[in-house]
mmCIF file of N, CA, C and O in Angstrom:
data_model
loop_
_atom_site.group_PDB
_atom_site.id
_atom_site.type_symbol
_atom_site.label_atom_id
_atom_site.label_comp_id
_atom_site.label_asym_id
_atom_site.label_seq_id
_atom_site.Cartn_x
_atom_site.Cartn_y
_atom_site.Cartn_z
ATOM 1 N N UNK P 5 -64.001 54.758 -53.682
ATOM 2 C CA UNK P 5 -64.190 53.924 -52.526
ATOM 3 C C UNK P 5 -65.650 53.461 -52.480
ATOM 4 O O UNK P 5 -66.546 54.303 -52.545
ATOM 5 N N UNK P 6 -65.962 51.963 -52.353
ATOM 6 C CA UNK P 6 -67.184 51.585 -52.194
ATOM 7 C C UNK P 6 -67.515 51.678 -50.812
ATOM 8 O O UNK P 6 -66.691 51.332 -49.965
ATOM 9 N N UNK P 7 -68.756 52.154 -50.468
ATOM 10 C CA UNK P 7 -69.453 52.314 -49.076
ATOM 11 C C UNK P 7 -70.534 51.564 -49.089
ATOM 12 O O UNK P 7 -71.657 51.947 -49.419
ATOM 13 N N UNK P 8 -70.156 50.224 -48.649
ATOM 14 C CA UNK P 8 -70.886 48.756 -48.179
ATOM 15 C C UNK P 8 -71.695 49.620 -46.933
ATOM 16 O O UNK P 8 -71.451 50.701 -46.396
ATOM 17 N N UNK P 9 -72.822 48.562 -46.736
ATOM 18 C CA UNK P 9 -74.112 48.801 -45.765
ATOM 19 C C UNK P 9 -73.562 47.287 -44.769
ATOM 20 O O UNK P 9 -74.057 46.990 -43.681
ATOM 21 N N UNK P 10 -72.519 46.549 -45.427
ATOM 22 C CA UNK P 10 -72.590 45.647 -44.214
ATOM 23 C C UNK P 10 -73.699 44.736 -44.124
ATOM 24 O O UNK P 10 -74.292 44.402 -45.150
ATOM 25 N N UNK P 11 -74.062 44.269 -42.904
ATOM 26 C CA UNK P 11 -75.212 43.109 -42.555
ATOM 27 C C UNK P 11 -76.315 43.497 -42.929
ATOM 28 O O UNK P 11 -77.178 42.785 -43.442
ATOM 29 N N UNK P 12 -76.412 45.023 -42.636
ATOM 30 C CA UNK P 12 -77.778 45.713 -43.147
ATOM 31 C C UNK P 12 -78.403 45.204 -44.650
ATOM 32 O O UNK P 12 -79.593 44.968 -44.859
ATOM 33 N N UNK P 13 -77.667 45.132 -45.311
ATOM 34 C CA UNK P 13 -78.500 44.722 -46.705
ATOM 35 C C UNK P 13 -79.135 42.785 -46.692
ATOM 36 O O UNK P 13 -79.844 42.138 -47.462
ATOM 37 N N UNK P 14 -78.476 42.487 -45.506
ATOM 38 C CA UNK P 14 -78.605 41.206 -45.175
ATOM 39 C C UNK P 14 -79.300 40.330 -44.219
ATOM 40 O O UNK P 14 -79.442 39.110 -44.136
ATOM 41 N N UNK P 15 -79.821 41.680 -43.288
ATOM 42 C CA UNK P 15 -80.922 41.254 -42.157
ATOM 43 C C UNK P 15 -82.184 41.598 -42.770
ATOM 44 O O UNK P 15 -83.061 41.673 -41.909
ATOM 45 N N UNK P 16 -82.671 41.873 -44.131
ATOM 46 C CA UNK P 16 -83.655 41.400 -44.269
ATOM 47 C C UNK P 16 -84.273 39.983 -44.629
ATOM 48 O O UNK P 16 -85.436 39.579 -44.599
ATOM 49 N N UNK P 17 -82.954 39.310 -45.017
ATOM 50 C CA UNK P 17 -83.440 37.796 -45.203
ATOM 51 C C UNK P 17 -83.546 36.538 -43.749
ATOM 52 O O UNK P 17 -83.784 35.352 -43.516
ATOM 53 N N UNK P 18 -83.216 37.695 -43.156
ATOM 54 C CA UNK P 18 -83.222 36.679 -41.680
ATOM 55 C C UNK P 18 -84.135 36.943 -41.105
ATOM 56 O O UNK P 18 -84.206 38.163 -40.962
ATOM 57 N N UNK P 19 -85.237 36.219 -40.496
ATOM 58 C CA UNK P 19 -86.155 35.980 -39.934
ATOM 59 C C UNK P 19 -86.297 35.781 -38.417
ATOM 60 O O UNK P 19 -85.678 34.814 -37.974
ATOM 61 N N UNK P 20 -86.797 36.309 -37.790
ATOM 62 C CA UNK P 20 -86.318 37.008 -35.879
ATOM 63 C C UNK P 20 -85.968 35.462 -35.606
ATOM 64 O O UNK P 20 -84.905 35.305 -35.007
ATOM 65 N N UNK P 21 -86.774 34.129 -35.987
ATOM 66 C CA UNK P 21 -86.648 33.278 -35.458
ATOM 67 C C UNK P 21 -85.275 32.715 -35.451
ATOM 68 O O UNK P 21 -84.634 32.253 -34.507
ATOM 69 N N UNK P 22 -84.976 32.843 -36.629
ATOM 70 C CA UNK P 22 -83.503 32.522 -37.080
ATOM 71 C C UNK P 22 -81.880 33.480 -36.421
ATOM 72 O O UNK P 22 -80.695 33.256 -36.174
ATOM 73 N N UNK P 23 -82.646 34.333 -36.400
ATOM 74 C CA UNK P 23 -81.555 35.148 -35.543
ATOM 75 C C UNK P 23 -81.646 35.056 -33.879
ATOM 76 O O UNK P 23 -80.776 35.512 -33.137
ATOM 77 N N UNK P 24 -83.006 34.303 -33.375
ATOM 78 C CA UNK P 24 -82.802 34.343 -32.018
ATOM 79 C C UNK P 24 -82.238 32.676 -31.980
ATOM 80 O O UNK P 24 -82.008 32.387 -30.806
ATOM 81 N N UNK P 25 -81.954 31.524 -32.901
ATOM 82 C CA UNK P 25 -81.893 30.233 -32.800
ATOM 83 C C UNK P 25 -80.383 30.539 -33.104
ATOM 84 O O UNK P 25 -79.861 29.431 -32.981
ATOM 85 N N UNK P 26 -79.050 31.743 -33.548
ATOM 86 C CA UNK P 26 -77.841 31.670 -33.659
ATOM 87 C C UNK P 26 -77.818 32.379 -32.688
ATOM 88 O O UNK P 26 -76.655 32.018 -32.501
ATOM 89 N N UNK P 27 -78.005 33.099 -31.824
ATOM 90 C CA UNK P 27 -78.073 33.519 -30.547
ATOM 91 C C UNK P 27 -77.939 32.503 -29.239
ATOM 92 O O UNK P 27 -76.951 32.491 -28.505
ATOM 93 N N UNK P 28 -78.941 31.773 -29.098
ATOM 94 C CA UNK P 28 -78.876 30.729 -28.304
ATOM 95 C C UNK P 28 -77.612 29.354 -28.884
ATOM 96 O O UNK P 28 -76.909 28.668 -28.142
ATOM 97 N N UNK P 29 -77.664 29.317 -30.097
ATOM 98 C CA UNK P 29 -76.443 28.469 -30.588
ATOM 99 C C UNK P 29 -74.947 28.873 -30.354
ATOM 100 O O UNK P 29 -74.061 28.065 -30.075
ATOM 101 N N UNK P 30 -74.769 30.266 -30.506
ATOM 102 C CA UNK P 30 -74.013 31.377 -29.956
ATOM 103 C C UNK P 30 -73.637 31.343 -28.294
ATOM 104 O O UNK P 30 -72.468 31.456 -27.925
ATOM 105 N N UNK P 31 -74.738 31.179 -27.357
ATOM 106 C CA UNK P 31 -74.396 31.075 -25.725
ATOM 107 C C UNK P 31 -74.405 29.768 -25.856
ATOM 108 O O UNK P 31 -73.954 29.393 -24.774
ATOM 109 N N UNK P 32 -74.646 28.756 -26.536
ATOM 110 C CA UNK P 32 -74.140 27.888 -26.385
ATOM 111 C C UNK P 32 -72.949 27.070 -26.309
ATOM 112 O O UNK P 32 -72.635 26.189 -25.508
ATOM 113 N N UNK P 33 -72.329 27.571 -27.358
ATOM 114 C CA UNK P 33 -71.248 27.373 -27.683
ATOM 115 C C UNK P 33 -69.746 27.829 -26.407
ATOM 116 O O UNK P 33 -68.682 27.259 -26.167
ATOM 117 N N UNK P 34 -70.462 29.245 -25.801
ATOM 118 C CA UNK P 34 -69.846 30.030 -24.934
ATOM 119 C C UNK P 34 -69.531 29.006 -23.807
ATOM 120 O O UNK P 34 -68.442 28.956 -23.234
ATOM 121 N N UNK P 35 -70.734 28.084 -23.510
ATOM 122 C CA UNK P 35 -70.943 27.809 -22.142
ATOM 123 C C UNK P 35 -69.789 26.412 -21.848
ATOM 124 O O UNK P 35 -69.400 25.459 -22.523
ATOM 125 N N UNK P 36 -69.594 26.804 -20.791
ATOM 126 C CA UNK P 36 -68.312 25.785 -20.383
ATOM 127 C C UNK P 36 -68.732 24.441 -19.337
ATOM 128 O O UNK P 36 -69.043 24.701 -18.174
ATOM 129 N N UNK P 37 -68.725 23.477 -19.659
ATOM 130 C CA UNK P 37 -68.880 22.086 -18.610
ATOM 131 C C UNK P 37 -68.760 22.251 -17.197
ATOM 132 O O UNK P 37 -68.150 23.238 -16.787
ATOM 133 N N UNK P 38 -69.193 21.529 -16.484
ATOM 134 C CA UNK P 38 -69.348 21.684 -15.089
ATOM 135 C C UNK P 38 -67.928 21.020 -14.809
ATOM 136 O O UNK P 38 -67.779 20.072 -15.580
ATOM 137 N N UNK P 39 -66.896 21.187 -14.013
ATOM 138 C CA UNK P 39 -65.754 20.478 -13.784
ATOM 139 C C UNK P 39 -66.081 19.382 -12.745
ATOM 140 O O UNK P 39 -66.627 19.590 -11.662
ATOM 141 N N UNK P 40 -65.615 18.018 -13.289
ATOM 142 C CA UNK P 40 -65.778 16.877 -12.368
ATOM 143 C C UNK P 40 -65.172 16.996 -11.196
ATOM 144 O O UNK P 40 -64.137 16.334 -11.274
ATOM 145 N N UNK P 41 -65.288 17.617 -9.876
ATOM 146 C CA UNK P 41 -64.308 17.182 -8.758
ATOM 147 C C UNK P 41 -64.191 15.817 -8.506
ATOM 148 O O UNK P 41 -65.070 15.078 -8.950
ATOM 149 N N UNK P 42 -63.192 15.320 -7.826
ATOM 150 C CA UNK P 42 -63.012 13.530 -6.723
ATOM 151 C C UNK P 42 -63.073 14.390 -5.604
ATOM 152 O O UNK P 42 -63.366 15.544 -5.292
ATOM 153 N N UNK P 43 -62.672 13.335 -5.143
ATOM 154 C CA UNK P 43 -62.938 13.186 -3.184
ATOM 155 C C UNK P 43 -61.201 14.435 -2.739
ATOM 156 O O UNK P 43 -61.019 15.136 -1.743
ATOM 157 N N UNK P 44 -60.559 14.283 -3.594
ATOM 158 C CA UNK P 44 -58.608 15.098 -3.459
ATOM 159 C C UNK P 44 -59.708 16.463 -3.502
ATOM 160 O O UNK P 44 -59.689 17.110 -2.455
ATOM 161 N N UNK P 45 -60.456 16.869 -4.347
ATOM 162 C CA UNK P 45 -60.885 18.285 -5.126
ATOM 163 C C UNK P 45 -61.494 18.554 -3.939
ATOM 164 O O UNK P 45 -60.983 19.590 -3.513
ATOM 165 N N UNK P 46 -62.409 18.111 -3.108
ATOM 166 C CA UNK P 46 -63.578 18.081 -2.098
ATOM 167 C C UNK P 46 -62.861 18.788 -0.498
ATOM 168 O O UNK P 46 -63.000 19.749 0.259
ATOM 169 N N UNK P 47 -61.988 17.451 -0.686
ATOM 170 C CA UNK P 47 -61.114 18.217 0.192
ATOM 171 C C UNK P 47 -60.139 19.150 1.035
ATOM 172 O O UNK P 47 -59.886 19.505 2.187
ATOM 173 N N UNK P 48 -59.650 19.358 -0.659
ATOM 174 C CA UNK P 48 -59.097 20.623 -0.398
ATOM 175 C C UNK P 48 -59.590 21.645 -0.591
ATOM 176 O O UNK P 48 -58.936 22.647 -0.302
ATOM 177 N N UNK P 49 -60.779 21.775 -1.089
ATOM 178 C CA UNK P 49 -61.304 22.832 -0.743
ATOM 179 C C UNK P 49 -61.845 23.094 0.741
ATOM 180 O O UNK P 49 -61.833 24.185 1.313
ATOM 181 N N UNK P 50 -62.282 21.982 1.211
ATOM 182 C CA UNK P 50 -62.817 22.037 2.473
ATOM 183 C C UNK P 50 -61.669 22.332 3.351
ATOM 184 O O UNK P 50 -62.126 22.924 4.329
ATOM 185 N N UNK P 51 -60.373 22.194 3.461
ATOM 186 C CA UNK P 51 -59.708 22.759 4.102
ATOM 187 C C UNK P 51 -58.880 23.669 4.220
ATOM 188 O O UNK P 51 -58.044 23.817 5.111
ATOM 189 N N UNK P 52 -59.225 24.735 2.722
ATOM 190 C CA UNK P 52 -58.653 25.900 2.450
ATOM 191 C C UNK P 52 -59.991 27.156 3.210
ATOM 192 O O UNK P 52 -59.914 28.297 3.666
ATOM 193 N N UNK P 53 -61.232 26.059 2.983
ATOM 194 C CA UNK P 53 -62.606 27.404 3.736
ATOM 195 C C UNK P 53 -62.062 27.097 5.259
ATOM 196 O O UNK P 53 -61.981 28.059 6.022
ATOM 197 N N UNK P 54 -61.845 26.337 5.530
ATOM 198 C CA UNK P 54 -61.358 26.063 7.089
ATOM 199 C C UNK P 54 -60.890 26.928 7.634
ATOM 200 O O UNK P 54 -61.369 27.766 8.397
ATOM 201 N N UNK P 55 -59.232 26.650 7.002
ATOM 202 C CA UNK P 55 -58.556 27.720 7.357
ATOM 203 C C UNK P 55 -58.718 28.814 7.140
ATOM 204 O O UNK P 55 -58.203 29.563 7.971
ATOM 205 N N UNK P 56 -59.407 29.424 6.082
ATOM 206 C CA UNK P 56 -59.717 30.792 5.887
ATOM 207 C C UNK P 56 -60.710 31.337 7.135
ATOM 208 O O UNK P 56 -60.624 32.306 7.889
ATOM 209 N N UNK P 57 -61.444 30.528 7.028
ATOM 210 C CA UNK P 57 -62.552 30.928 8.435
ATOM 211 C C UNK P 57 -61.964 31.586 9.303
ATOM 212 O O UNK P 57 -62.150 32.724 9.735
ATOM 213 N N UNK P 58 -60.836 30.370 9.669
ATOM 214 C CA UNK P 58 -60.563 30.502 10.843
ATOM 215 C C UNK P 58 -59.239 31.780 11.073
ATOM 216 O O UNK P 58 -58.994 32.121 12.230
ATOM 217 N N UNK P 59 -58.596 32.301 10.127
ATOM 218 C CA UNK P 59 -57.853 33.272 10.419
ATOM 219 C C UNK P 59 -58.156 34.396 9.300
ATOM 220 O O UNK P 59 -57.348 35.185 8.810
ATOM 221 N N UNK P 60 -59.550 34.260 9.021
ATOM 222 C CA UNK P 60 -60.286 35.504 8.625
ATOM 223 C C UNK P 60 -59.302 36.025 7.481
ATOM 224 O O UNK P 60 -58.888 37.184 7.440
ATOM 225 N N UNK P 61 -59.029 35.190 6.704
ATOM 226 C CA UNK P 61 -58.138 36.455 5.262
ATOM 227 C C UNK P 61 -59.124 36.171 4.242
ATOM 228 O O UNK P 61 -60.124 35.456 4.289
ATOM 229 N N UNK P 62 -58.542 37.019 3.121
ATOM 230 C CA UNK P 62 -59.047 37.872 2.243
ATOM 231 C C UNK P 62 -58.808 36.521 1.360
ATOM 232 O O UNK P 62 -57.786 35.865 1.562
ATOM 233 N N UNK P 63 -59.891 36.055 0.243
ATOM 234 C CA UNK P 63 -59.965 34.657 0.260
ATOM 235 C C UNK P 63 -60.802 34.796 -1.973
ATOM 236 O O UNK P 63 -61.644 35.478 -2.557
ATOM 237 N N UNK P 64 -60.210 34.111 -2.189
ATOM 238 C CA UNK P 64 -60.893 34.237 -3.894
ATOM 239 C C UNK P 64 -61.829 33.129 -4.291
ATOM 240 O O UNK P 64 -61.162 32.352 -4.974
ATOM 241 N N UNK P 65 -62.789 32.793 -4.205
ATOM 242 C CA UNK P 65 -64.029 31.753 -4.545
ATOM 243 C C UNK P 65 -64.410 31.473 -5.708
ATOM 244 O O UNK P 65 -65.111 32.409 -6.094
ATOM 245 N N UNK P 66 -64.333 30.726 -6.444
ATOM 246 C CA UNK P 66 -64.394 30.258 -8.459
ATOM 247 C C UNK P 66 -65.471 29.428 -8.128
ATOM 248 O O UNK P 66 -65.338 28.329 -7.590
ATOM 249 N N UNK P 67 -66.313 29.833 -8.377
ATOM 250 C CA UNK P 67 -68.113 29.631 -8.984
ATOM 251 C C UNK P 67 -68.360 29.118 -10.190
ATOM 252 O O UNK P 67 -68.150 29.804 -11.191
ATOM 253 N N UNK P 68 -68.938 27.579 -10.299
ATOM 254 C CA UNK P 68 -69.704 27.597 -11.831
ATOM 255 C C UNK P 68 -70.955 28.152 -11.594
ATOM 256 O O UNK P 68 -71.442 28.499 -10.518
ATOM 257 N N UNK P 69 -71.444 28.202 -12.763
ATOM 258 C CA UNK P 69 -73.008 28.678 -12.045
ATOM 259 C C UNK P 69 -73.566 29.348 -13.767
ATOM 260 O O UNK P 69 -73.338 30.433 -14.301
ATOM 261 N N UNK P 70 -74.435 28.021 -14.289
ATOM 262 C CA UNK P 70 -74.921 28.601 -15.688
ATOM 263 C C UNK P 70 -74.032 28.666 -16.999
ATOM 264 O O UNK P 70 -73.974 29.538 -17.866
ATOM 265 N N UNK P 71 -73.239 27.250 -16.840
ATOM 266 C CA UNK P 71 -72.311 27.492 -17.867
ATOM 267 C C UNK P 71 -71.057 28.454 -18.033
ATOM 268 O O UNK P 71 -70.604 28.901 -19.087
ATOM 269 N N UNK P 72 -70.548 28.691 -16.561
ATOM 270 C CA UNK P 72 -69.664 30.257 -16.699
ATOM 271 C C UNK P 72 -69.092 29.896 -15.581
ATOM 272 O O UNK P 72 -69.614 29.086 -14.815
ATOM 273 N N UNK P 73 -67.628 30.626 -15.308
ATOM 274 C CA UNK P 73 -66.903 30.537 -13.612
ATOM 275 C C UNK P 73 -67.460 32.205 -13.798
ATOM 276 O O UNK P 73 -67.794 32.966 -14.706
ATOM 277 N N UNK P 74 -67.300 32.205 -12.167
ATOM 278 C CA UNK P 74 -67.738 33.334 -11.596
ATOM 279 C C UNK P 74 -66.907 33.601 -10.308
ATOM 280 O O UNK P 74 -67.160 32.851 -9.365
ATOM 281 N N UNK P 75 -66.085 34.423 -10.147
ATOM 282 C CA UNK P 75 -65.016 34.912 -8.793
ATOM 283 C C UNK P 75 -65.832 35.845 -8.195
ATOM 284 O O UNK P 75 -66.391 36.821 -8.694
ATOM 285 N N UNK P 76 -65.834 35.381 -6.938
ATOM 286 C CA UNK P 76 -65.897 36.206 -5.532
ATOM 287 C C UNK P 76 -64.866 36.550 -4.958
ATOM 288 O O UNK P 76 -64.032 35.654 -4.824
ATOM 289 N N UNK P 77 -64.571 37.700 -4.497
ATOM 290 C CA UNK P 77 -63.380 37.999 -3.168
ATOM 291 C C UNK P 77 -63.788 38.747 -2.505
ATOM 292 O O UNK P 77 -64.408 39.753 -2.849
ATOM 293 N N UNK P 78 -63.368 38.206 -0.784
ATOM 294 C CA UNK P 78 -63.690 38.588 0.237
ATOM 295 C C UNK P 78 -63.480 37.816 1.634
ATOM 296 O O UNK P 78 -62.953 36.704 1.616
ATOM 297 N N UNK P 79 -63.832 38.316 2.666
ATOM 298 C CA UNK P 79 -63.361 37.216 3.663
ATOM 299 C C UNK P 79 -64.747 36.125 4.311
ATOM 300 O O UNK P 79 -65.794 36.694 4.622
ATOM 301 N N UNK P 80 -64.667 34.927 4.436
ATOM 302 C CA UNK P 80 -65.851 34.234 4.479
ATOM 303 C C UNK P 80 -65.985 34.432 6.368
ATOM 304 O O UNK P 80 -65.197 34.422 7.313
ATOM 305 N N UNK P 81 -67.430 34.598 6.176
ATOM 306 C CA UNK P 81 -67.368 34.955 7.590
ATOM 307 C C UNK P 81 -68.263 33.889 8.536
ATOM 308 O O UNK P 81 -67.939 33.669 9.703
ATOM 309 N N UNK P 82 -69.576 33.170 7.817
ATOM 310 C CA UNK P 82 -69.515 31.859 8.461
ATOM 311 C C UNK P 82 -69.956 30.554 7.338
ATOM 312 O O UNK P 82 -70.049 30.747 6.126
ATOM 313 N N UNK P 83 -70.142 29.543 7.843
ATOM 314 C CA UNK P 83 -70.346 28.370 6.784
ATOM 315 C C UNK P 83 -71.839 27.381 7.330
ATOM 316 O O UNK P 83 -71.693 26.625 8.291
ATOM 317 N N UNK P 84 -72.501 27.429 6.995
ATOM 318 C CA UNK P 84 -73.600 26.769 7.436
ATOM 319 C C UNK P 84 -73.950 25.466 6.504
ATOM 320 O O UNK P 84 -74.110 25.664 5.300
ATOM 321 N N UNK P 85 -74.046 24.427 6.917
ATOM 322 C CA UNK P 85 -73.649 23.106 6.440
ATOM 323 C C UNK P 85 -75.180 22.336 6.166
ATOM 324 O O UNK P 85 -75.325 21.761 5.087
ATOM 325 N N UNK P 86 -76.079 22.337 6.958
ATOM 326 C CA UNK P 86 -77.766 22.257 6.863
ATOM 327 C C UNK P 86 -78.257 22.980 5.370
ATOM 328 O O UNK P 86 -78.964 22.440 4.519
ATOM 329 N N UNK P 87 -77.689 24.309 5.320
ATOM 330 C CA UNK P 87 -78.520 25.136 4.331
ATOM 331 C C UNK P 87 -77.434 24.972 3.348
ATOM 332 O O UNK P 87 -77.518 25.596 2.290
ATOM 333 N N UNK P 88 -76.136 23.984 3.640
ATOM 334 C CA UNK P 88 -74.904 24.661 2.269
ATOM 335 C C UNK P 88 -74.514 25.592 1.819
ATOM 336 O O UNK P 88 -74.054 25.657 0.679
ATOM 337 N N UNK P 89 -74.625 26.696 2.751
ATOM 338 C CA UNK P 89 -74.438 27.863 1.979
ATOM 339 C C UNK P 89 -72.827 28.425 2.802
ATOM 340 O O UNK P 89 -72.176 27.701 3.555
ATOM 341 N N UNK P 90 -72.520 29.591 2.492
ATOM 342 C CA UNK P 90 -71.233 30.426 2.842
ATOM 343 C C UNK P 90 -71.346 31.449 2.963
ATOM 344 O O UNK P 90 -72.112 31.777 2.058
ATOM 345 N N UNK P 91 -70.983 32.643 3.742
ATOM 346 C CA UNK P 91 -71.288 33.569 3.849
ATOM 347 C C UNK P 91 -70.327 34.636 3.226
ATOM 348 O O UNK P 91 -69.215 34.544 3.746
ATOM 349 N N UNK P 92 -70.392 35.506 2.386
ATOM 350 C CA UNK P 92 -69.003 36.030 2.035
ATOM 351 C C UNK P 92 -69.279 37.403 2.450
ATOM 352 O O UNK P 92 -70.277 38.086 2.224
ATOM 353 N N UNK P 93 -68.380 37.641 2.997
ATOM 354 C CA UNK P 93 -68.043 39.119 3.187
ATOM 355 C C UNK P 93 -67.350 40.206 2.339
ATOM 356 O O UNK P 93 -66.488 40.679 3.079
ATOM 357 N N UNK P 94 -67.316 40.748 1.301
ATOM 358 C CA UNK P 94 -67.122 41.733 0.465
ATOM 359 C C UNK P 94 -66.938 42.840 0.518
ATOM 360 O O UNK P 94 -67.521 43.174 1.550
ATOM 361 N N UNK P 95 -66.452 43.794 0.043
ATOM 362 C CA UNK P 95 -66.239 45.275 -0.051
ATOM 363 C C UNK P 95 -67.587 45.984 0.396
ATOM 364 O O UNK P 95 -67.575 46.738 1.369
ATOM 365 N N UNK P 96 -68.651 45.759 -0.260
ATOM 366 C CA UNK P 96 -69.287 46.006 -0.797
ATOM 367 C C UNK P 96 -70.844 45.717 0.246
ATOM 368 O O UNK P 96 -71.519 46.520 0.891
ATOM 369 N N UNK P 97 -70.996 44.169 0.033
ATOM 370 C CA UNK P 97 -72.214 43.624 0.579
ATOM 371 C C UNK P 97 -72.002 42.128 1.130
ATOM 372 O O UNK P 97 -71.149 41.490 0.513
ATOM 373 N N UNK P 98 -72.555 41.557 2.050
ATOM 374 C CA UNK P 98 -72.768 40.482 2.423
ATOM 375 C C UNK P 98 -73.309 39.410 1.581
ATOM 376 O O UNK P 98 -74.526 39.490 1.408
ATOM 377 N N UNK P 99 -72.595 38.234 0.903
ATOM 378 C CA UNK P 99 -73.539 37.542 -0.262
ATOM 379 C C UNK P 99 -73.135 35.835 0.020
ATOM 380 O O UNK P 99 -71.978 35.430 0.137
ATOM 381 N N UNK P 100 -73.992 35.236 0.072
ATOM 382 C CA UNK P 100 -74.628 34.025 0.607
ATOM 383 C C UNK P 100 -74.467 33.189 -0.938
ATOM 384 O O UNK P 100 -75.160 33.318 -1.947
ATOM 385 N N UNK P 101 -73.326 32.332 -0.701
ATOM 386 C CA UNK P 101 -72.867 31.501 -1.745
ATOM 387 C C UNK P 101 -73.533 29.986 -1.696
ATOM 388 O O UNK P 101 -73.293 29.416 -0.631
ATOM 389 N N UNK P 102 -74.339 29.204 -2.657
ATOM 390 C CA UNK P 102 -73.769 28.065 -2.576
ATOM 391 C C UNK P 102 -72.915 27.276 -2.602
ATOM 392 O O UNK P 102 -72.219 27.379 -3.612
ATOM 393 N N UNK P 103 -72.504 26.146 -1.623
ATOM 394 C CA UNK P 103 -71.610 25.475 -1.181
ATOM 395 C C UNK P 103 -71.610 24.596 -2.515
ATOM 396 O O UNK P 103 -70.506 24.505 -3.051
ATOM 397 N N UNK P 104 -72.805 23.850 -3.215
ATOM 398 C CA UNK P 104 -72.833 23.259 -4.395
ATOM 399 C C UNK P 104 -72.024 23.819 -5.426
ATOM 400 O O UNK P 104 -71.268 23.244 -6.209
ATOM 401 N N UNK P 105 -72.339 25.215 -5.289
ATOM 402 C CA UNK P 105 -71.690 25.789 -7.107
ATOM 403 C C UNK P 105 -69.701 26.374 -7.046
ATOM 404 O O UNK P 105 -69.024 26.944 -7.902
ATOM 405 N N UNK P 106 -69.309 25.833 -5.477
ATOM 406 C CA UNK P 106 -67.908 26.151 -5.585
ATOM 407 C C UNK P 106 -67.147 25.035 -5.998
ATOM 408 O O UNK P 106 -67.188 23.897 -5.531
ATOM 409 N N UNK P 107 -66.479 25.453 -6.879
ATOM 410 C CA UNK P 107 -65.457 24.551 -7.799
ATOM 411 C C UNK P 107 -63.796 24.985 -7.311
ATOM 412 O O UNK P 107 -62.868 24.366 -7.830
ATOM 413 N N UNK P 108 -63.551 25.937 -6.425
ATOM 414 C CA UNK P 108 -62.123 26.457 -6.375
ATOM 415 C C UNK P 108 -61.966 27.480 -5.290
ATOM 416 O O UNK P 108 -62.447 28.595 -5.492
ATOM 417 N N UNK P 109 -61.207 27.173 -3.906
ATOM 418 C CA UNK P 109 -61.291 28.091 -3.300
ATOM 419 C C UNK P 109 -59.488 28.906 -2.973
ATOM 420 O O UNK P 109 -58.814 28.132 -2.293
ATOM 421 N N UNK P 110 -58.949 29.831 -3.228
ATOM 422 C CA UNK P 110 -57.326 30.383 -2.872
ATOM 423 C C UNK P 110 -57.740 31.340 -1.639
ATOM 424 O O UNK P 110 -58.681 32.133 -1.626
ATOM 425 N N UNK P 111 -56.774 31.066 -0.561
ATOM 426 C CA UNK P 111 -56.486 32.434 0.146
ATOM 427 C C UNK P 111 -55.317 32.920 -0.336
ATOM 428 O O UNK P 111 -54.313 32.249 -0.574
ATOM 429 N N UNK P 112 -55.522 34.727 -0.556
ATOM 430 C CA UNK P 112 -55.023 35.849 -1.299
ATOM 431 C C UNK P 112 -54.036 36.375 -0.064
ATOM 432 O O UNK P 112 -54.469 36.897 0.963
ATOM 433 N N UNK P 113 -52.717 36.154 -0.338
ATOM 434 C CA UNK P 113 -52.450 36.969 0.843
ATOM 435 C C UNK P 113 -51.924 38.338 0.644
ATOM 436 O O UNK P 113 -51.687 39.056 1.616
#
């Protein structure tokens, strides 16, 4: 049985620069487009936070944010429209969403 070393015999020809430039080519590749909403997308979200507000359920929030979706769950507890932000209420901790970076809002019932 041959017992290969793998990459090891092979990261000496790579040069940090070169391995940090397939790295970043690497998260690049990862990173996903911002989704175009219309005015249909805008709205229904705006009237799924509505209603959630308003009868306080347990609610799932899809975040872009850096090339990536990102889920929140929890119940939104207020919406402030000046600062854009949302307030989410969580298990856990109180966390202050931008209104900009929501792409998708479901209430969970």
């Amino acid at each position: 049985m041959i017992k290969d070393r793998g990459m090891m015999k092979w990261q000496g020809m790579m040069l940090t620069e070169h391995v940090s430039m397939l790295n970043e080519y690497n998260q690049d590749l990862k990173r996903i487009p911002k989704p175009q909403l219309d005015e249909w997308d805008y709205d229904a979200i705006q009237h799924t936070l509505d209603a959630s507000l308003r009868s306080k359920a347990d609610t799932k929030v899809k975040l872009w944010r850096d090339g990536e979706f990102i889920y929140r769950r929890g119940t939104i507890e207020s919406i402030n429209i000046q600062r854009r932000t949302l307030e989410l209420d969580t298990p856990f901790s109180l966390i202050k969403l931008n209104v900009d970076e929501i792409v998708d809002v479901t209430i969970i019932d």
